[in-house]
Short mmCIF file of C-alpha atoms in Angstrom, two decimals:
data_model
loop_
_atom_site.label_atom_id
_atom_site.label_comp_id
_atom_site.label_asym_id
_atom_site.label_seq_id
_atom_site.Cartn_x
_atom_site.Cartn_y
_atom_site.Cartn_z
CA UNK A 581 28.04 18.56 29.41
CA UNK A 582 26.76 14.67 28.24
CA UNK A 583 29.00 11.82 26.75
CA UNK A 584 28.54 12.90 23.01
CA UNK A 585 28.18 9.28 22.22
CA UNK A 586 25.90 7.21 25.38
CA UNK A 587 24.28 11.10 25.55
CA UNK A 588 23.42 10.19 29.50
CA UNK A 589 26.57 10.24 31.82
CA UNK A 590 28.31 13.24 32.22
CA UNK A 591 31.20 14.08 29.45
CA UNK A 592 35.10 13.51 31.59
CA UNK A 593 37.53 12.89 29.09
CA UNK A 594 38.02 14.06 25.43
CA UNK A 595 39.21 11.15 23.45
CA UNK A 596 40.17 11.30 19.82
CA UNK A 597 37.55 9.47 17.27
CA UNK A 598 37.67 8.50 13.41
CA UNK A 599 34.50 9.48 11.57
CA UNK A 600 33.41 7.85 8.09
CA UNK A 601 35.64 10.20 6.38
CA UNK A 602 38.47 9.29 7.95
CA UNK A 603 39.24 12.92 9.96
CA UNK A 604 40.20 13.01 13.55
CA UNK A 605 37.49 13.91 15.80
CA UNK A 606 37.97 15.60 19.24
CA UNK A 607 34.54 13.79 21.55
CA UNK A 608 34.15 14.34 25.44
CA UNK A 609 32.99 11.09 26.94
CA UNK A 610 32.04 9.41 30.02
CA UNK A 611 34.49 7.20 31.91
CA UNK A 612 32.26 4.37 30.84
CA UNK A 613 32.93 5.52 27.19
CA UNK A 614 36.07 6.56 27.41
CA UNK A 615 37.31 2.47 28.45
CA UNK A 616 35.15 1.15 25.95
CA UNK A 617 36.74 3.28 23.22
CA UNK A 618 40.24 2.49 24.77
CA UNK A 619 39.15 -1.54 24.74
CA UNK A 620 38.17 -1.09 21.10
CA UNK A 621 41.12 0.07 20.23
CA UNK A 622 43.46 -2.70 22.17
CA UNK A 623 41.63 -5.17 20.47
CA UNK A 624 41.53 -3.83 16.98
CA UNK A 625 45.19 -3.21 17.67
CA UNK A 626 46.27 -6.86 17.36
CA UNK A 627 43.24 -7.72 14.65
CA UNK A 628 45.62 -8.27 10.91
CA UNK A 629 43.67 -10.75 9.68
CA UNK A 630 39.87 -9.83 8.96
CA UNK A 631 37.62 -12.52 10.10
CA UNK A 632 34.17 -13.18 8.44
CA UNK A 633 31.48 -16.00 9.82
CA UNK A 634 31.98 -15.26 13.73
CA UNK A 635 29.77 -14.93 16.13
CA UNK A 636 28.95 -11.33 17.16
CA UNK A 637 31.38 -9.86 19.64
CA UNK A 638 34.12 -12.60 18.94
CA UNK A 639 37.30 -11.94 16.63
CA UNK A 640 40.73 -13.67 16.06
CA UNK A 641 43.49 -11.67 16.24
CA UNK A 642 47.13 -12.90 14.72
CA UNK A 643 50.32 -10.62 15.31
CA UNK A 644 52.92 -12.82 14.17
CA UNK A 645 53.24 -15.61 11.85
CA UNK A 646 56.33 -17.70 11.14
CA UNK A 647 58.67 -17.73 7.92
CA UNK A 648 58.74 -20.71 5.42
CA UNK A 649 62.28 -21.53 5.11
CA UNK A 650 64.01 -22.03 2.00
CA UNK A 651 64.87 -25.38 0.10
CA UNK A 652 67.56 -26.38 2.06
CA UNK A 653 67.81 -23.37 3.89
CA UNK A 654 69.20 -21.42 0.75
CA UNK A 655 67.41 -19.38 -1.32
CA UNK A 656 67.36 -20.23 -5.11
CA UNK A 657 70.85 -19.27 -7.10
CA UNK A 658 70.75 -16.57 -9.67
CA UNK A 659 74.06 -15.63 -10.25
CA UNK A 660 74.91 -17.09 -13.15
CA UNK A 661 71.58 -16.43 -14.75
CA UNK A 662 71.40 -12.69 -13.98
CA UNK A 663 75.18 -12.94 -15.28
CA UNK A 664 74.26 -14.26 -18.05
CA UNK A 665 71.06 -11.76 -18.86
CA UNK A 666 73.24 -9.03 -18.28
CA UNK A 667 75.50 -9.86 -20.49
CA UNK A 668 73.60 -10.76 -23.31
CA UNK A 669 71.83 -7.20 -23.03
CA UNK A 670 75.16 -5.56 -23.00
CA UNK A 671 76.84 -7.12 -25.78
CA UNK A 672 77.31 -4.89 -28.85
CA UNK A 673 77.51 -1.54 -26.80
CA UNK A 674 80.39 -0.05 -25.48
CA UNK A 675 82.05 -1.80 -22.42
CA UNK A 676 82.00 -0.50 -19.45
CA UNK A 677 85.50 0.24 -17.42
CA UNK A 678 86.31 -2.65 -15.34
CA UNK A 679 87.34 -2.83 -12.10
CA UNK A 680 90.65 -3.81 -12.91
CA UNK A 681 91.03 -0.85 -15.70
CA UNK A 682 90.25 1.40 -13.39
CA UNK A 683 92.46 2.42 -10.28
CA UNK A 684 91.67 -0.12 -7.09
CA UNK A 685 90.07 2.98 -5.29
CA UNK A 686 86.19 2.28 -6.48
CA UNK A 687 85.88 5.96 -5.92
CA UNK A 688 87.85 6.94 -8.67
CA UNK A 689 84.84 5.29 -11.62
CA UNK A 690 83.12 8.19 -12.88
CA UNK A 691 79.62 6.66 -11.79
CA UNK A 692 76.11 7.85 -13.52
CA UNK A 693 73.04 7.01 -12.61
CA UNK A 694 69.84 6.41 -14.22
CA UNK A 695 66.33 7.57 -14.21
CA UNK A 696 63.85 5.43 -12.68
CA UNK A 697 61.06 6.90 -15.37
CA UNK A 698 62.28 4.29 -17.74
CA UNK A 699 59.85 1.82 -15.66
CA UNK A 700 56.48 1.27 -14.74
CA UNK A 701 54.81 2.73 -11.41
CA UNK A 702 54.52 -0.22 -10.05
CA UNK A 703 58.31 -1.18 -9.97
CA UNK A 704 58.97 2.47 -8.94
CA UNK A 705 58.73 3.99 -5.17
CA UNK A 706 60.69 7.41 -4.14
CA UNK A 707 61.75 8.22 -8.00
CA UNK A 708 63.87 4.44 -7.47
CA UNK A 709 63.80 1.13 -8.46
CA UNK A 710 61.10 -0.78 -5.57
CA UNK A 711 62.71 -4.12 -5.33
CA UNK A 712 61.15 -5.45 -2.30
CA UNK A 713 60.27 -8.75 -4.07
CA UNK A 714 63.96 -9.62 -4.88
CA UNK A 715 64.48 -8.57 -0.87
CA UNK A 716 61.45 -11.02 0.06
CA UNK A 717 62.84 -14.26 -1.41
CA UNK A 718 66.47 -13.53 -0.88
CA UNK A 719 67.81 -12.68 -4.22
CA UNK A 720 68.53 -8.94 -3.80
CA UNK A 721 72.85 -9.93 -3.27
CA UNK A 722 72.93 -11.85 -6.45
CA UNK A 723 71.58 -9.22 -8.44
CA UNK A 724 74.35 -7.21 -6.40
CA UNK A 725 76.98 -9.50 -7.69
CA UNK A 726 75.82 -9.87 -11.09
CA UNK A 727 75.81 -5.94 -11.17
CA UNK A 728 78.73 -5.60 -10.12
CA UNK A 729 80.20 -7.62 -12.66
CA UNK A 730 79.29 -5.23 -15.66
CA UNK A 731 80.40 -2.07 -13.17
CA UNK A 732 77.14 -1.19 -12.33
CA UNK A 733 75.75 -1.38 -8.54
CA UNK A 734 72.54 -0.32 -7.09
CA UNK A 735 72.89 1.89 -4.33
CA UNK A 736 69.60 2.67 -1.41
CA UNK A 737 67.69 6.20 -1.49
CA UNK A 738 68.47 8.53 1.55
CA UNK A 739 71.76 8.88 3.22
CA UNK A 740 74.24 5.38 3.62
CA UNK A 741 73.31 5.45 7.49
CA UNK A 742 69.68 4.47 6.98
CA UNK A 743 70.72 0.78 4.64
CA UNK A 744 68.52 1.01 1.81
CA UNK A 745 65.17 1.94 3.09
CA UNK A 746 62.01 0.71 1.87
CA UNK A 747 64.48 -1.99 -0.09
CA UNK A 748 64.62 0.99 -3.41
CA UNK A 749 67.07 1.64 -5.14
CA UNK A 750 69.03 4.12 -7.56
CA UNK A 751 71.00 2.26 -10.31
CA UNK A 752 74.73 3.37 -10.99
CA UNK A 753 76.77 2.62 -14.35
CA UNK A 754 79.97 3.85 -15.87
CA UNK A 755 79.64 2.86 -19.51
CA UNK A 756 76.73 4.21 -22.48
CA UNK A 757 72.92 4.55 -21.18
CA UNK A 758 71.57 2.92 -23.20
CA UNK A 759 73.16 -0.21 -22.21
CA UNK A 760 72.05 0.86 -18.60
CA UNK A 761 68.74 1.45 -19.26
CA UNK A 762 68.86 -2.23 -21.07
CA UNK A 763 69.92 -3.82 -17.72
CA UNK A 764 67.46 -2.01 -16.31
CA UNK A 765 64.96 -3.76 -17.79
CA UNK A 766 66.42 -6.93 -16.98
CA UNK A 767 66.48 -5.78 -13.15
CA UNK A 768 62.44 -5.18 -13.54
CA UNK A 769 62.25 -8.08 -14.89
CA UNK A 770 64.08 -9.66 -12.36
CA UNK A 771 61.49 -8.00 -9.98
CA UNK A 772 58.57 -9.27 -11.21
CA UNK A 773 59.46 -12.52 -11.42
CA UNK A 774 60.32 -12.38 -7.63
CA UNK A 775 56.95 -10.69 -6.66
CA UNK A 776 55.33 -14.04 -9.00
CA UNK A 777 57.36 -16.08 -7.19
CA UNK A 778 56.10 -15.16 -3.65
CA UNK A 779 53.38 -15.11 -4.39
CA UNK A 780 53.07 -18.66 -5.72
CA UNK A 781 56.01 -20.41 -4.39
CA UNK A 782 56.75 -18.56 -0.70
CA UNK A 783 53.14 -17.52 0.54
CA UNK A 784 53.83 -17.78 3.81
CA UNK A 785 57.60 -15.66 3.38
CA UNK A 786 54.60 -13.05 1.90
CA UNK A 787 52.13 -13.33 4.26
CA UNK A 788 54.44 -12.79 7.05
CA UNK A 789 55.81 -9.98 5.57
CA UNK A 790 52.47 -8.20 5.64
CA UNK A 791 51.02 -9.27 9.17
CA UNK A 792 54.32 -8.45 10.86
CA UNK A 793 54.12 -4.71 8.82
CA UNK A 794 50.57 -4.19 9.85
CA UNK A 795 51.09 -5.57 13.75
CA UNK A 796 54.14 -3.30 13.93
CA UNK A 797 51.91 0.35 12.35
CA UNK A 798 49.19 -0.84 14.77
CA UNK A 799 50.80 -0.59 17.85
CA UNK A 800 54.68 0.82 17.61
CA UNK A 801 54.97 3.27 20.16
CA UNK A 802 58.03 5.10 18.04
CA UNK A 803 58.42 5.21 14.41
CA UNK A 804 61.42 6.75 12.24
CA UNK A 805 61.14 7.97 9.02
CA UNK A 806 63.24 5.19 7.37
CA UNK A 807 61.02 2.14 9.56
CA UNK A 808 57.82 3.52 8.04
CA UNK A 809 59.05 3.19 4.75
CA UNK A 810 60.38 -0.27 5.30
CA UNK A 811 57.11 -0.90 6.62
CA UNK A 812 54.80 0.23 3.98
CA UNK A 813 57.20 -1.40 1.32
CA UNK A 814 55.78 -4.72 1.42
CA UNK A 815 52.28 -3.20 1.91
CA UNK A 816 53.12 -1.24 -1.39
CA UNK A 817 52.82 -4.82 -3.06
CA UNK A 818 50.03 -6.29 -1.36
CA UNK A 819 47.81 -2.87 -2.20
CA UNK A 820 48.79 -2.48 -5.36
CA UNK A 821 46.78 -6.44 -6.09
CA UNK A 822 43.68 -5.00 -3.87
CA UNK A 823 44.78 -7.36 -1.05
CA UNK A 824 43.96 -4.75 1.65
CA UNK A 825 40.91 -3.68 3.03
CA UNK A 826 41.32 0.02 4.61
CA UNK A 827 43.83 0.76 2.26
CA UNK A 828 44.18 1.65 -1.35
CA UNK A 829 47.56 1.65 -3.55
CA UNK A 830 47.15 5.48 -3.87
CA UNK A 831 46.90 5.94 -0.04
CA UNK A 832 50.00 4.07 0.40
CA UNK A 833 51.71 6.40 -1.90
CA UNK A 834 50.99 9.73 -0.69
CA UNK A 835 52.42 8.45 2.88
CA UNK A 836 55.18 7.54 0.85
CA UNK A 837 55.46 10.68 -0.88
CA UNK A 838 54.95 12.34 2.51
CA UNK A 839 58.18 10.29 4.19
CA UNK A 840 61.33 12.54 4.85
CA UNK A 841 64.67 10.71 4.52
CA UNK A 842 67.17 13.63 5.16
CA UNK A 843 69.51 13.53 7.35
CA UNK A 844 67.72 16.31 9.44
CA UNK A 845 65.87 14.44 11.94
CA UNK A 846 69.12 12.28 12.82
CA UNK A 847 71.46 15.60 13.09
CA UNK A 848 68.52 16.54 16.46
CA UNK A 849 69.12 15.56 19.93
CA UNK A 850 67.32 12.18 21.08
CA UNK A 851 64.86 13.56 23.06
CA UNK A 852 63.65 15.74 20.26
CA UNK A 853 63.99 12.80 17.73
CA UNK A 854 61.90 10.74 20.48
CA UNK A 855 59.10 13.29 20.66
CA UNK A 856 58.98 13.27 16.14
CA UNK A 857 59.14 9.27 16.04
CA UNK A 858 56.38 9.17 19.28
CA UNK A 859 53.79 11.75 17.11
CA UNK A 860 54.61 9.94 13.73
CA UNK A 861 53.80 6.34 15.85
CA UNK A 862 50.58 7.99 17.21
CA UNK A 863 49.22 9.21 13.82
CA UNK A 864 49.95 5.58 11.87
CA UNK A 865 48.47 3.55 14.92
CA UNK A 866 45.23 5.31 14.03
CA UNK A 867 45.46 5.29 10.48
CA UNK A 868 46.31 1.58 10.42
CA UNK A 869 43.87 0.19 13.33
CA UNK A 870 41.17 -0.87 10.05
CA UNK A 871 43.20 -1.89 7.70
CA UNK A 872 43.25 -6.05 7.61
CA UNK A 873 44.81 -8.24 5.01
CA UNK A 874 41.34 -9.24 3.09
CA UNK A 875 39.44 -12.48 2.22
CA UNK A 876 41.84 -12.99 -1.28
CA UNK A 877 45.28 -12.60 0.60
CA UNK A 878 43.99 -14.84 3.24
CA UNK A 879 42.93 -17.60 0.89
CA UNK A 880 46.66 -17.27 -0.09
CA UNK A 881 48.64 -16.68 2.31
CA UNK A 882 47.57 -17.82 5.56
#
């Protein structure tokens, strides 16, 4: 049998090939063909950035770029502003149980928690409140705190083992709804202001964000359940303002739909969670070996 793509040597090894429609296909190849495929892969492997006005045959590959650090070194206060939000939003509705009404044990507040249908898509991932920009620019313990205050917490999706995957959230309260769902809005608010912020004030805390994501689905070797979603969080942003080529905002969120987070796969024994996270790594790698940050999020970020 011939290499199905030189069509001269004879066929050695069957390699697995994307076609234009993005399905797996099975080829036999050549050696010859076989490297050259495995070369084209290494090298597209490390490619993040796309690269326009090179010569043919030449490309630029960055894996890693470093973080802008804060104003001196701490990220901007919010406290008392998110406090103060809060509060204003709550007043005139019934007051939630505070800590010190309540027994010490925590466990003992008769928690609720609300729907995250109350917001838009965008500020929604896993049926939960996607704050990855509040994560980004280090704001996501002050909200916390100011939470807190008003006896309301947000709490991650999946069980307390895998610490908050994907940075999204389900918000808790103990007093009326509708004072909840108020907050709420405040939180989303909170949200986009972050995303605005890094994307004007912290480019680079962005930009690394999405290069180390995309380095990390192009060539991990094992992936979990809980790292992809970490993973495509930050992506989640980027595609959802076209800043991707290879990669649309609705692609991201079928893998997302698709993601697991029982407790399932961690109740196996290694070797069998080895052989799930070594498949999963093998099936991203190949989705993600196209899929570059694009002319606009260069311009911006790096």
């Amino acid at each position: 049998m011939k290499c199905e793509l030189c069509h001269n040597a004879e066929a050695r090894r069957a390699i697995v090939r994307e076609d234009v429609d993005g399905e797996d296909n099975e080829l036999y190849v050549c050696e010859a063909c076989a490297k050259a495929e495995r070369q084209r892969r290494q090298r597209k492997s490390s490619r993040t950035r796309k690269m326009t006005g090179l010569p043919p045959g030449v490309e630029v590959s960055v894996t890693e770029i470093s973080g802008m650090p804060f104003e001196d070194g701490q990220p901007p206060p919010i406290v008392g502003a998110l406090l103060n939000a809060f509060h204003d939003i709550v007043s005139g509705f019934e007051k939630a149980p505070t800590h010190e009404q309540n027994a010490s044990s925590e466990n003992q507040i008769a928690w609720k928690e609300l729907s995250a249908d109350c917001v838009e898509e965008e500020y929604r991932m896993c049926d939960a409140f996607h704050l990855e920009g509040l994560f980004l620019i280090g704001e996501l313990e002050a909200v916390r705190r100011a939470l807190h205050a008003l006896d309301m917490d947000i709490v991650g999706i999946g069980p307390e083992e895998l610490k908050d995957p994907g940075h999204t959230f389900r918000l808790r309260y103990a007093g009326s709804e509708e004072a909840a769902k108020r907050v709420a809005a405040a939180l989303v608010r909170e949200e986009r202001n972050a995303r605005v912020r890094l994307y004007e004030e912290f480019p680079r805390v962005y930009g690394d964000s999405l290069c180390r994501a995309l380095a990390v689905l192009k060539n991990c070797r094992l992936l979990s359940s809980s790292e992809f979603l970490d993973l495509l969080s930050p992506l989640r942003l980027a595609a959802k303002e076209r800043m991707l080529d290879g990669l649309t905002f609705r692609q991201v969120e079928t893998m997302i739909k698709g993601i697991d987070l029982s407790a399932k796969e961690m109740a196996l024994e290694q070797h069998e969670r080895d052989r799930i996270d070594a498949n999963r790594a093998d099936k991203v790698n190949r989705r993600f070996e196209d899929v570059v940050l694009n002319e606009r999020a260069e311009e911006r970020f790096l």
